[in-house]
Tab-separated table of C-alpha atoms and ligand atoms in Angstrom:
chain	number	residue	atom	x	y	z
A	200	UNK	CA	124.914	189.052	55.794
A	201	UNK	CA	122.209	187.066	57.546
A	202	UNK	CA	122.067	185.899	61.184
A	203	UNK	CA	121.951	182.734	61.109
A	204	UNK	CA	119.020	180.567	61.690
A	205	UNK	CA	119.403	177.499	64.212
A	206	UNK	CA	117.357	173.695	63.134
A	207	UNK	CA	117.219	171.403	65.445
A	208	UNK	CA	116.433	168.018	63.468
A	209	UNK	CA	115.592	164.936	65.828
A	210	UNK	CA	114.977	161.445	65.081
A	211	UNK	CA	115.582	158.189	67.003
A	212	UNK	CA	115.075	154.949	64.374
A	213	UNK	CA	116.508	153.779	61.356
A	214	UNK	CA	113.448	155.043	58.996
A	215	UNK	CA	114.203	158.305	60.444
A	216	UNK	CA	117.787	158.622	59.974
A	217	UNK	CA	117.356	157.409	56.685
A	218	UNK	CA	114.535	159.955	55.425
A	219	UNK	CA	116.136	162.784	57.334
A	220	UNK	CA	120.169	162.183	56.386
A	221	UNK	CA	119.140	164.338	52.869
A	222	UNK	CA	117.408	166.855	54.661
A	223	UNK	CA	120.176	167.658	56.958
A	224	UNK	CA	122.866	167.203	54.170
A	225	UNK	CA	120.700	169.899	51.914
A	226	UNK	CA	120.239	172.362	55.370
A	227	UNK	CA	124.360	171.972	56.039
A	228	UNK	CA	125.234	172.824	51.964
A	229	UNK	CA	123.735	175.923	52.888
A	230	UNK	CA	126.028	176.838	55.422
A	231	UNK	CA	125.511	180.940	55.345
A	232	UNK	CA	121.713	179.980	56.350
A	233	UNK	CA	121.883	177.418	59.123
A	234	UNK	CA	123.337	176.079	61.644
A	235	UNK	CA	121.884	172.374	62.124
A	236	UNK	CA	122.142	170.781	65.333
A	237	UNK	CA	121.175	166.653	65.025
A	238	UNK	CA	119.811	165.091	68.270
A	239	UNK	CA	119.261	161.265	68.496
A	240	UNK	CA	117.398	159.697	70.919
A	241	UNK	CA	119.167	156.215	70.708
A	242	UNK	CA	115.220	154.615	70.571
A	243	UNK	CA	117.155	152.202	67.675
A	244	UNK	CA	120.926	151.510	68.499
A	245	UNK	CA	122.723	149.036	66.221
A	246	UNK	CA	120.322	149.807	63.384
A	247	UNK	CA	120.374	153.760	63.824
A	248	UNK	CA	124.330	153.278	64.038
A	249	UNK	CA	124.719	151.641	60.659
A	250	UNK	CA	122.636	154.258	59.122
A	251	UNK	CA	124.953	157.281	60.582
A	252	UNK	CA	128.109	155.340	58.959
A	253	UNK	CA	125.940	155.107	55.715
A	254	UNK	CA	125.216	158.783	55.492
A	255	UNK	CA	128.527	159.948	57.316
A	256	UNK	CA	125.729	161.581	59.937
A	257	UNK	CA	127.331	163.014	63.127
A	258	UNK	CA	124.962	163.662	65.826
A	259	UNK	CA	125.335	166.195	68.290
A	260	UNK	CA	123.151	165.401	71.069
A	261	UNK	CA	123.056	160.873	71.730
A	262	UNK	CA	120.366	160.454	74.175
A	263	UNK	CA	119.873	156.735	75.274
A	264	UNK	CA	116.057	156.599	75.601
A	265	UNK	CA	116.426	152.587	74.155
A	266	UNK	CA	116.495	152.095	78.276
A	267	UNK	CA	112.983	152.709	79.666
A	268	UNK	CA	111.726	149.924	81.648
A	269	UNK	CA	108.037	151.705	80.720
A	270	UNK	CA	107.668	150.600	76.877
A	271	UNK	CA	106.494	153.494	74.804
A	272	UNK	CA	104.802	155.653	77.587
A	273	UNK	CA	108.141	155.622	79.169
A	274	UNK	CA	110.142	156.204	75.748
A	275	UNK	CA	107.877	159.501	75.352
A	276	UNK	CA	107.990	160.652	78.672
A	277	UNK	CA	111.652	160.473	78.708
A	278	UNK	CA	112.208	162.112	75.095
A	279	UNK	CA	109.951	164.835	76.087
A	280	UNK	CA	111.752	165.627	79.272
A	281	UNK	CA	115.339	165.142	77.795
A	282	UNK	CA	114.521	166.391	74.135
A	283	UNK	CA	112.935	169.739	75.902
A	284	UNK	CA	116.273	170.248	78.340
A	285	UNK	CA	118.210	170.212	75.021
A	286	UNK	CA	115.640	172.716	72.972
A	287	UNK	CA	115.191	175.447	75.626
A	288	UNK	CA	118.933	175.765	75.599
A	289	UNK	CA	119.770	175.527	71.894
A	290	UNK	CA	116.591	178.003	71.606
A	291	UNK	CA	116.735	176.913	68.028
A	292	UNK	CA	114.058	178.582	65.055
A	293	UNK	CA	112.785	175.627	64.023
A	294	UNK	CA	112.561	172.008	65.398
A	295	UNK	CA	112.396	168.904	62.140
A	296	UNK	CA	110.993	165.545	62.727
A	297	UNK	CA	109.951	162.810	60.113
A	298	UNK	CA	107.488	160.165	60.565
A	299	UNK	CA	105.480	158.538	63.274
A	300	UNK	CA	107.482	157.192	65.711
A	301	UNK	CA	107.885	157.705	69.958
A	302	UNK	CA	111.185	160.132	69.378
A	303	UNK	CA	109.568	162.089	66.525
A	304	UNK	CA	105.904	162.486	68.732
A	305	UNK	CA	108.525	163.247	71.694
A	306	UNK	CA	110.883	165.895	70.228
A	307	UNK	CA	107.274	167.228	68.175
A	308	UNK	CA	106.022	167.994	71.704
A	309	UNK	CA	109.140	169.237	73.098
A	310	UNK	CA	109.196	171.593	70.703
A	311	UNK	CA	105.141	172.613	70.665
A	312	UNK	CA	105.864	173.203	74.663
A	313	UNK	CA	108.824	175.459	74.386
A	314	UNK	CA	106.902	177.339	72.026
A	315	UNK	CA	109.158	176.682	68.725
A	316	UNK	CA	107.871	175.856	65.796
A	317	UNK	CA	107.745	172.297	64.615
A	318	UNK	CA	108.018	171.108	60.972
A	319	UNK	CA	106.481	167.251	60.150
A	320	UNK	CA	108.444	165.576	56.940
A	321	UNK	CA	106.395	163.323	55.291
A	322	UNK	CA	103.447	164.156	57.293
A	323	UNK	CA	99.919	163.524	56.392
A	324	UNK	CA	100.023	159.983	56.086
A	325	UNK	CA	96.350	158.091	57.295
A	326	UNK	CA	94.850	155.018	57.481
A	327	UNK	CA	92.454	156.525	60.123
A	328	UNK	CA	92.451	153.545	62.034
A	329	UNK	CA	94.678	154.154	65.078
A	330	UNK	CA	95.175	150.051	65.555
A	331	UNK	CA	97.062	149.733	62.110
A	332	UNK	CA	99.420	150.602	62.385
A	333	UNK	CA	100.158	150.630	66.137
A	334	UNK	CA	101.832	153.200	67.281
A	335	UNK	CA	102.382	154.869	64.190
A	336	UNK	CA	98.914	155.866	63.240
A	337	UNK	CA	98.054	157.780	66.599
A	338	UNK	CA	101.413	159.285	66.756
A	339	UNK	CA	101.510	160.741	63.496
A	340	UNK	CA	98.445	162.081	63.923
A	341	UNK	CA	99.681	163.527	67.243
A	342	UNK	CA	102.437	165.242	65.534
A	343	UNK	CA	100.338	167.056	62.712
A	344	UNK	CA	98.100	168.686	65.463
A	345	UNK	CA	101.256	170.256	66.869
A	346	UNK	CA	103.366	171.251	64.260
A	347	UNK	CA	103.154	174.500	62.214
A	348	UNK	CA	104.619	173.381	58.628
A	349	UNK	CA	103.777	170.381	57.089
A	350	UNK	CA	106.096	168.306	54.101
A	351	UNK	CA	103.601	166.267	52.495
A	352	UNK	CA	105.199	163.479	50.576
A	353	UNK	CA	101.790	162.726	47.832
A	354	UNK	CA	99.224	164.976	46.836
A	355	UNK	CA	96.850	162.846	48.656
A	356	UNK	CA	98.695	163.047	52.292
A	357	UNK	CA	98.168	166.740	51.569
A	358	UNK	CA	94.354	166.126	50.925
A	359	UNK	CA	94.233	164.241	54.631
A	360	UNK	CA	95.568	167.108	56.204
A	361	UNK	CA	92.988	170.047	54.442
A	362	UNK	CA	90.475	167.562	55.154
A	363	UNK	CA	91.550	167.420	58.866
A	364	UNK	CA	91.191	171.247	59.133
A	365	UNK	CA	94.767	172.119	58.326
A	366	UNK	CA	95.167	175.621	56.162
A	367	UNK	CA	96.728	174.624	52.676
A	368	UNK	CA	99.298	177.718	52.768
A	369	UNK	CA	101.598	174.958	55.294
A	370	UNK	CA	101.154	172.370	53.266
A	371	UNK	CA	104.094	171.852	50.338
A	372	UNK	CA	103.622	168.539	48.521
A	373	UNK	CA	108.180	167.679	48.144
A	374	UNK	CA	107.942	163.841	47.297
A	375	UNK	CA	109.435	161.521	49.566
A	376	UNK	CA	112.736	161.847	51.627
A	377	UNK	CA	112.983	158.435	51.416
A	378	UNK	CA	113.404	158.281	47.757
A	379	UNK	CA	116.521	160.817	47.735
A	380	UNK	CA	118.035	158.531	50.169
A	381	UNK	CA	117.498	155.974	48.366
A	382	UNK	CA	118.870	158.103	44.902
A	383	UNK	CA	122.000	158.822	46.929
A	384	UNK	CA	123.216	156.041	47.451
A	385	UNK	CA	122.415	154.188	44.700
A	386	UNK	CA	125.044	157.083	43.150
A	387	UNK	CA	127.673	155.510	45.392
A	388	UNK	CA	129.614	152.274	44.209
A	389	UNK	CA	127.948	149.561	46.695
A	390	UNK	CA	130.101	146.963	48.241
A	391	UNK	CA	128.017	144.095	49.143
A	392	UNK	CA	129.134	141.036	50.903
A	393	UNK	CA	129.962	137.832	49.090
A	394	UNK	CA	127.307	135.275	50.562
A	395	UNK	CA	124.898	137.917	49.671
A	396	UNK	CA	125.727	137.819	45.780
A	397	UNK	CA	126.513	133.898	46.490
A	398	UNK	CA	122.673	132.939	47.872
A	399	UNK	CA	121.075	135.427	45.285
A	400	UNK	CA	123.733	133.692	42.431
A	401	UNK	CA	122.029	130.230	42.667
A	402	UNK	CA	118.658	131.348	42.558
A	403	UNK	CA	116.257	132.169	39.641
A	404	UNK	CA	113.843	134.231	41.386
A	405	UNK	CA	114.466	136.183	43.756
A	406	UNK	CA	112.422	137.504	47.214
A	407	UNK	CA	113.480	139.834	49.670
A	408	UNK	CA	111.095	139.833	52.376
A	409	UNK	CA	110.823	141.692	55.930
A	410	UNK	CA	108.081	141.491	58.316
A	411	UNK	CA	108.526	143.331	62.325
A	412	UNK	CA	105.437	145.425	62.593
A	413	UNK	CA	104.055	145.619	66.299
A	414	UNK	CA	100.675	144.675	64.638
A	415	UNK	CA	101.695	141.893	62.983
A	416	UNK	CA	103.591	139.949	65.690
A	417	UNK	CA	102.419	136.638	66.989
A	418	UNK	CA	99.765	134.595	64.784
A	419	UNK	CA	100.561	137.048	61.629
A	420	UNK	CA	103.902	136.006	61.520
A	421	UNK	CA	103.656	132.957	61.823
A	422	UNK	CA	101.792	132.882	59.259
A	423	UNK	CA	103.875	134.354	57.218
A	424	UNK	CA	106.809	132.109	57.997
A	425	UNK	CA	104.403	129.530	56.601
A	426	UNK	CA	103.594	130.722	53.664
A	427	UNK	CA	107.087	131.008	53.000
A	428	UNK	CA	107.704	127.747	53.367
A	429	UNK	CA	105.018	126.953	51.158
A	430	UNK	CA	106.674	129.143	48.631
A	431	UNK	CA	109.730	127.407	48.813
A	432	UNK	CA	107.764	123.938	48.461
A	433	UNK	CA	106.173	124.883	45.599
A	434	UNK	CA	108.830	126.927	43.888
A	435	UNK	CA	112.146	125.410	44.453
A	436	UNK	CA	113.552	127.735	42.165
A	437	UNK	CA	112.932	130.887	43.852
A	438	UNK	CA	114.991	131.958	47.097
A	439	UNK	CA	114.123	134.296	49.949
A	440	UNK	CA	116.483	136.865	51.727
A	441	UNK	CA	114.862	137.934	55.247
A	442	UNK	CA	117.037	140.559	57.209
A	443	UNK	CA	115.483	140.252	60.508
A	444	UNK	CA	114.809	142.700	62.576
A	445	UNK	CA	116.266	142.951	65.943
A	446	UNK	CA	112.735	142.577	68.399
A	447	UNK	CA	113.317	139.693	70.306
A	448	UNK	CA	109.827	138.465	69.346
A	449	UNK	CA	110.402	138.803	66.051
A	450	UNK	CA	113.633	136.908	65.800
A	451	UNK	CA	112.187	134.179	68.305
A	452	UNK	CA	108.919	133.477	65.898
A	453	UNK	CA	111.626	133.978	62.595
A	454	UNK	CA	113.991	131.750	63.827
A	455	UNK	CA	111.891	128.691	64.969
A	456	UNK	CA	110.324	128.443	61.921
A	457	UNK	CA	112.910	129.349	58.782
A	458	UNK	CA	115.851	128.596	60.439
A	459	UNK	CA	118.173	126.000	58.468
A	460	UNK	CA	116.199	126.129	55.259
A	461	UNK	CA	117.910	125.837	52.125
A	462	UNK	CA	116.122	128.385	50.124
A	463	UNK	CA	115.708	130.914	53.335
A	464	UNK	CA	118.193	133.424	54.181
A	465	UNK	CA	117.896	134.832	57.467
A	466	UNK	CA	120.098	137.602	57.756
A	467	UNK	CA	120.713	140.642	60.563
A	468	UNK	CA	118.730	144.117	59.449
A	469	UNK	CA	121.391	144.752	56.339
A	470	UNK	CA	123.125	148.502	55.855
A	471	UNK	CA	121.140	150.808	54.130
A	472	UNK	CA	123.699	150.772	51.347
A	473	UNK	CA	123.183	146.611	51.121
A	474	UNK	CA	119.265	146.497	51.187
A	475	UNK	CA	119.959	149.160	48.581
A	476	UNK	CA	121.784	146.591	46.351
A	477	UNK	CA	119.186	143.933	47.429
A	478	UNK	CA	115.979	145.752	46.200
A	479	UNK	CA	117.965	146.305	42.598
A	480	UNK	CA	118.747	142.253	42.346
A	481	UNK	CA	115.510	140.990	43.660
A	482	UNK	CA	112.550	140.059	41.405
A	483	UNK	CA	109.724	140.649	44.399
A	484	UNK	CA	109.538	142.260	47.789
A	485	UNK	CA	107.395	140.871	50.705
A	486	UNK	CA	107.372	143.867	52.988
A	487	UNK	CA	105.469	145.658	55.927
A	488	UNK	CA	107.579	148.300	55.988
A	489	UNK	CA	106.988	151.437	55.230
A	490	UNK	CA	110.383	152.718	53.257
A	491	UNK	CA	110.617	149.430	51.678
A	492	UNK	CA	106.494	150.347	50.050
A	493	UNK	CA	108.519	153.414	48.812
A	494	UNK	CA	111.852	151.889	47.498
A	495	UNK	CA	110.950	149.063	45.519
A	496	UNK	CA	108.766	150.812	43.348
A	497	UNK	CA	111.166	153.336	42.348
A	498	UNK	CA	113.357	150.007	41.184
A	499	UNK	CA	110.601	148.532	39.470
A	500	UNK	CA	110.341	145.796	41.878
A	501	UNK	CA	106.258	144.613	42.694
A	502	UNK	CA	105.760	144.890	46.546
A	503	UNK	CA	103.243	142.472	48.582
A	504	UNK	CA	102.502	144.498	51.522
A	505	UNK	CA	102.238	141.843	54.404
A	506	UNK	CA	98.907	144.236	55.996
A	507	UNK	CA	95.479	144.556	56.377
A	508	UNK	CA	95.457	148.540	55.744
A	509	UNK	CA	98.538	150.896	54.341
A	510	UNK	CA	98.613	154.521	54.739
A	511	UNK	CA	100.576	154.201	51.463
A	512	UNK	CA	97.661	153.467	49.392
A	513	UNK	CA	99.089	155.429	46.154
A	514	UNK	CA	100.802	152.498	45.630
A	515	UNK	CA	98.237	150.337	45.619
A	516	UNK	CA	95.902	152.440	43.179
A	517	UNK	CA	99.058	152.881	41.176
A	518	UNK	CA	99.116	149.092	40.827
A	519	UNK	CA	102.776	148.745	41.867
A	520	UNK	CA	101.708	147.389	45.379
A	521	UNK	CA	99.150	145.094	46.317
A	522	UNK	CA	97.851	144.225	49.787
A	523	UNK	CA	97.762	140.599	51.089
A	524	UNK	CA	97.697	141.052	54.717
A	525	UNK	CA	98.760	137.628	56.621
A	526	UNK	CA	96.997	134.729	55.260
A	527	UNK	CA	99.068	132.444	54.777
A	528	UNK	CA	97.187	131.016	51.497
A	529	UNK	CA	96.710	134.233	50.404
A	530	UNK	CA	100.717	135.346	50.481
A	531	UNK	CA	101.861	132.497	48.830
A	532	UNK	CA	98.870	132.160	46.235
A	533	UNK	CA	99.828	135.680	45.305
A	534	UNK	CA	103.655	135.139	44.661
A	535	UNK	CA	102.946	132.108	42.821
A	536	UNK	CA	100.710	133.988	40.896
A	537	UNK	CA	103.227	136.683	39.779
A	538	UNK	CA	105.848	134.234	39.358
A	539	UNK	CA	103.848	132.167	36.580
A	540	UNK	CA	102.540	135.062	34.824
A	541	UNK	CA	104.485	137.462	32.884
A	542	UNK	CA	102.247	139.729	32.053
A	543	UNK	CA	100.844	140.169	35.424
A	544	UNK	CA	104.843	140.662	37.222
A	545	UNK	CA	105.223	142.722	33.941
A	546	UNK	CA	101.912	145.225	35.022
A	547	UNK	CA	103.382	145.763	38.066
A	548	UNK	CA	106.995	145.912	37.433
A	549	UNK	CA	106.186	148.804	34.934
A	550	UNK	CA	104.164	151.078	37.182
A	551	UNK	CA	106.256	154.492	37.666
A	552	UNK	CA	106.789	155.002	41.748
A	553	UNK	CA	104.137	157.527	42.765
A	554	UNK	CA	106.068	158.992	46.147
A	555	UNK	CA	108.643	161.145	44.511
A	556	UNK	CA	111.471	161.849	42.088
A	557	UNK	CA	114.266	162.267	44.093
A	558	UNK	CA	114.668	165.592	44.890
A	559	UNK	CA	112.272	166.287	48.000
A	560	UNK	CA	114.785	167.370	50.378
A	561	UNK	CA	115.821	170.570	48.182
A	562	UNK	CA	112.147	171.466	48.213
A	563	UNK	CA	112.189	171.120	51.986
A	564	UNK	CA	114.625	173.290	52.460
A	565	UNK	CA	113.442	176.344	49.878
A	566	UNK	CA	110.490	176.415	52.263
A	567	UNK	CA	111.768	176.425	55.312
A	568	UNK	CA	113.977	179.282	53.539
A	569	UNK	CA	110.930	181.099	52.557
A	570	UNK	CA	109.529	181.209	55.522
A	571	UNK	CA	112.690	181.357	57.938
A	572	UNK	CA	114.033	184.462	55.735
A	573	UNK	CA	111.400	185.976	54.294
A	574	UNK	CA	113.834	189.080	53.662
A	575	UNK	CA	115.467	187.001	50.787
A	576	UNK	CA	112.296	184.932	49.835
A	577	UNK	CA	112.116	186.691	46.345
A	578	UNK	CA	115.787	186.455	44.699
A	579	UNK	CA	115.376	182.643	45.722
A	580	UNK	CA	112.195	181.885	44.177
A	581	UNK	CA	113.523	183.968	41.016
A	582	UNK	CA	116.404	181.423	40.996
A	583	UNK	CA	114.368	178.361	41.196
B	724	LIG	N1	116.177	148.879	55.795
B	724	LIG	C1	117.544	148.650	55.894
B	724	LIG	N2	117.977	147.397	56.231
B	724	LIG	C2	117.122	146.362	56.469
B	724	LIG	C3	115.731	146.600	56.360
B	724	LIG	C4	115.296	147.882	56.035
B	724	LIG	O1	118.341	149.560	55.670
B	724	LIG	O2	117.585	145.262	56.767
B	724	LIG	C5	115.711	150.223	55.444
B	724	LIG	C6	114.763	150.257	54.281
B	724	LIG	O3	115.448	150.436	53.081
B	724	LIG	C7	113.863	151.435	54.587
B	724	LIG	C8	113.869	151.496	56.085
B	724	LIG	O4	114.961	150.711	56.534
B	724	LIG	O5	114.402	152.639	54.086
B	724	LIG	C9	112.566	150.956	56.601
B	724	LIG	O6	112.639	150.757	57.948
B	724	LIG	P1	111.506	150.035	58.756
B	724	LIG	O7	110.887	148.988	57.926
B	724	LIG	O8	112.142	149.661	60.051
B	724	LIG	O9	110.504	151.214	59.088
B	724	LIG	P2	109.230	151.806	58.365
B	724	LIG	O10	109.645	152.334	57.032
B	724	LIG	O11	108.221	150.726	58.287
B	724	LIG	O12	108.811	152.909	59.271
């Protein structure tokens, strides 16, 4: 028998939760090995929540971080004080975080500064500019100086990192978390509700679009709620779904400017399982989100990606996504566009989804087996 080995796996937003849940689930199926202890830090409440029903997560450590009166300085400074308390008494072997946000830079230092190893899912990610997008660019970047194994989701976020001075030996290319979330529970029967199927029923195309980035708030989204209009002007055929996202500033410029349109639904952010259903009935996604650049590819759905830079530019070269920032002209010129020619939808429809097959959080966990038992390293890789 083997002692044990304890993982401490933090995360604090809905991305998170989402791209960790089949991490954790492939860690607890091997039950002789670990002993997985999930901390949240609360930094998403309502959003996180419906993502723990989802994925039947329980969480062992709720922080409530969501309450700093200092923005994100105060959001890290917190996490790092609260996140550390729970690490140097867990004393665990390994800490996991995903991403680039305040609770996975927070629980990334915790860890560096109680001396524990820290392993970055879906790290490597660049667009080297540390405005776009803000926070996320500095803060992942923060994270890969401090961690010690790195899960790169693309061959070319494990280029960034050797380029970066990072040794290739901690470097495993997995795929994307993301899309075994996404292969999970599109394995489940999904309930959706009725209006749902109703307001996608009486439309002939089809756009799900969702737009919250810190970078784009104020004149870019206003902008974008314009070209939608335009959209629905000049196609009143198609229909848009918008699940908005629960910033006040977001729902403020959303609200004044969609609200009580016939072809515009504006929803609250939908369970995972929902948007799930949504990205296999929709004909085109409007998105600056990161997952959702991930998803909809894998479902043969083209993506607009409503920036100016993506660190997810293998869909882009792939030809699956294309980058229209927030002109408004632009936007709308570019759904109209795919919408009146076939074979242009049809190139990008058909491009395979370069971020991942599936099956990235076995992968994960093979490593971390590797290197957390080195003892039985050999009869595993034999296996695989
Ligand atoms: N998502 C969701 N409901 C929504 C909108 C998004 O479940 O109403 C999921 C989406 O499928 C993706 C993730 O949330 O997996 C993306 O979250 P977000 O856009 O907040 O973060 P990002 O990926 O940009 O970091």
């Amino acid at each position: 028998m083997f002692k044990k080995k304890k993982i401490s796996v933090v995360f604090g937003t809905r991305p998170e939760a989402i791209k960790l849940a089949p991490v954790i689930r492939a860690l607890r199926a091997e039950a002789d090995l670990y002993s997985v202890e999930v901390v949240s830090t609360g930094q998403h409440d309502v959003m996180l929540e419906q993502m723990l029903r989802f994925f039947k997560l329980e969480v062992d450590h709720q922080l409530n971080l969501m309450d700093s009166q200092f923005g994100l300085g105060g959001l890290v400074g917190d996490g790092v004080r609260e996140i550390s308390k729970i690490l140097s008494r867990a004393q665990p072997d390994l800490v996991l975080v995903q991403g680039d946000t305040a609770s996975a830079f927070s629980a990334a230092l915790a860890g560096f500064l109680e001396r524990i190893p820290v392993a970055h899912v879906e790290a490597g990610l660049r667009t080297n500019d540390l405005a776009q997008p803000f926070p996320e660019e500095g803060m992942r970047q923060l994270v890969d100086r401090i961690s010690s194994m790195y899960f790169a989701a693309t061959s070319q976020n494990r280029q960034n990192l050797i380029s970066e001075g990072l040794s290739a030996e901690q470097i495993t290319v997995t795929g994307n978390t993301g899309i075994d979330a996404l292969r999970i529970a599109l394995e489940q029967e999904l309930e959706v509700p009725s209006r749902l199927k109703e307001f996608f029923g009486r439309a002939e195309r089809r756009i799900l679009l969702t737009a919250h980035r810190r970078e784009n708030l104020g004149d870019g989204l206003v902008s974008i709620c314009q070209a939608v209009l335009d959209i629905c002007r000049q196609s009143p055929e198609t229909s848009v779904l918008f699940p908005v996202h629960l910033n006040p500033e977001v729902r403020n410029t959303v609200y004044g400017i969609l609200d009580d349109h016939s072809q515009v639904f504006l929803s609250e952010p939908l369970e995972y399982g929902h948007l799930c259903w949504v990205l296999q009935n929709v004909d085109l996604v409007l998105t600056d989100s990161g997952g959702i650049q991930e998803e909809a590819p894998s479902l043969g759905k083209p993506v607009l990606v409503l920036r100016e830079k993506t660190e997810r530019q293998e869909g882009v070269e792939a030809g699956c996504a294309k980058l229209v920032g927030c002109q408004r002209e632009l936007i709308s010129q570019s759904v109209l566009d795919l919408f009146n020619c076939e074979k242009l939808y049809q190139e990008m429809a058909e491009v395979r989804n370069p971020y991942g097959d599936g099956y990235a959080s076995s992968r994960i966990v093979e490593v971390i087996t590797r290197k957390l038992f080195p003892e039985i390293s050999e009869p595993l890789r034999a296996n695989s």
